[in-house]
């Protein structure tokens, strides 16, 4: 006879799944990759930046940001993630740049210096291919 130990966590997850109430991964689940698996790195980067800008504008429509895209300085593909920009320096009214100080495959929506005039100053972080967008309040 095979027995399986069921924990209260398992019961809670099963109940939530049954009733469609799970909206975020539980501690036992891995963070799923997002986007279509056939997307190019450039398309995944654009998708993440769009979601980050949408979230930032939902929080404060008047705030402005600089989009920093991380890359490895020795990589031959360092600029491929921004190929979709076609040489433009601004995307959806925000300046965009790459930095080796931002980890590879990370995006940072960094607030401009005058954001304190329109509300709390926050920055947003994300990793290409992952659903979570971090929101960090620098000061209110």
Tab-separated table of C-alpha atoms in Angstrom, residues 61-121:
chain	number	residue	atom	x	y	z
A	61	UNK	CA	0.238	58.668	-15.614
A	62	UNK	CA	2.312	61.843	-15.160
A	63	UNK	CA	5.570	60.184	-14.061
A	64	UNK	CA	8.406	59.804	-16.567
A	65	UNK	CA	11.109	57.161	-16.740
A	66	UNK	CA	14.274	56.102	-18.483
A	67	UNK	CA	14.267	52.503	-19.724
A	68	UNK	CA	17.553	50.745	-18.972
A	69	UNK	CA	18.139	47.386	-20.636
A	70	UNK	CA	20.886	45.185	-19.232
A	71	UNK	CA	23.379	43.302	-21.355
A	72	UNK	CA	26.729	41.553	-21.161
A	73	UNK	CA	29.432	43.825	-22.498
A	74	UNK	CA	31.391	40.962	-24.093
A	75	UNK	CA	28.391	39.388	-25.799
A	76	UNK	CA	28.215	39.516	-29.569
A	77	UNK	CA	24.428	39.831	-29.170
A	78	UNK	CA	24.625	42.854	-26.865
A	79	UNK	CA	22.412	45.078	-28.995
A	80	UNK	CA	20.080	42.460	-30.518
A	81	UNK	CA	17.492	42.889	-27.743
A	82	UNK	CA	16.888	46.457	-28.938
A	83	UNK	CA	16.849	45.706	-32.673
A	84	UNK	CA	13.072	46.301	-32.761
A	85	UNK	CA	13.687	49.987	-31.981
A	86	UNK	CA	15.192	50.485	-35.417
A	87	UNK	CA	17.711	53.041	-34.157
A	88	UNK	CA	15.210	55.185	-32.256
A	89	UNK	CA	16.224	56.487	-28.824
A	90	UNK	CA	12.701	56.972	-27.451
A	91	UNK	CA	9.957	54.385	-27.008
A	92	UNK	CA	6.445	55.345	-25.875
A	93	UNK	CA	7.765	58.778	-24.802
A	94	UNK	CA	10.549	57.340	-22.606
A	95	UNK	CA	14.262	57.411	-23.398
A	96	UNK	CA	15.842	53.981	-23.734
A	97	UNK	CA	19.438	52.909	-23.139
A	98	UNK	CA	21.573	49.859	-22.356
A	99	UNK	CA	23.855	49.491	-19.362
A	100	UNK	CA	26.322	46.900	-18.137
A	101	UNK	CA	25.358	47.993	-14.602
A	102	UNK	CA	21.916	46.437	-15.076
A	103	UNK	CA	22.101	42.610	-14.960
A	104	UNK	CA	21.857	40.781	-18.281
A	105	UNK	CA	18.262	40.029	-19.328
A	106	UNK	CA	16.936	42.607	-16.860
A	107	UNK	CA	14.988	45.789	-17.518
A	108	UNK	CA	14.902	48.772	-15.171
A	109	UNK	CA	12.333	51.534	-15.500
A	110	UNK	CA	14.233	54.246	-13.647
A	111	UNK	CA	12.373	57.392	-12.522
A	112	UNK	CA	13.523	60.788	-13.750
A	113	UNK	CA	14.615	63.418	-11.256
A	114	UNK	CA	11.379	65.431	-11.366
A	115	UNK	CA	8.968	62.575	-10.557
A	116	UNK	CA	8.685	63.793	-6.960
A	117	UNK	CA	6.594	66.685	-8.324
A	118	UNK	CA	3.823	64.338	-9.519
A	119	UNK	CA	3.663	61.801	-6.681
A	120	UNK	CA	5.756	59.077	-5.123
A	121	UNK	CA	8.967	58.098	-6.887
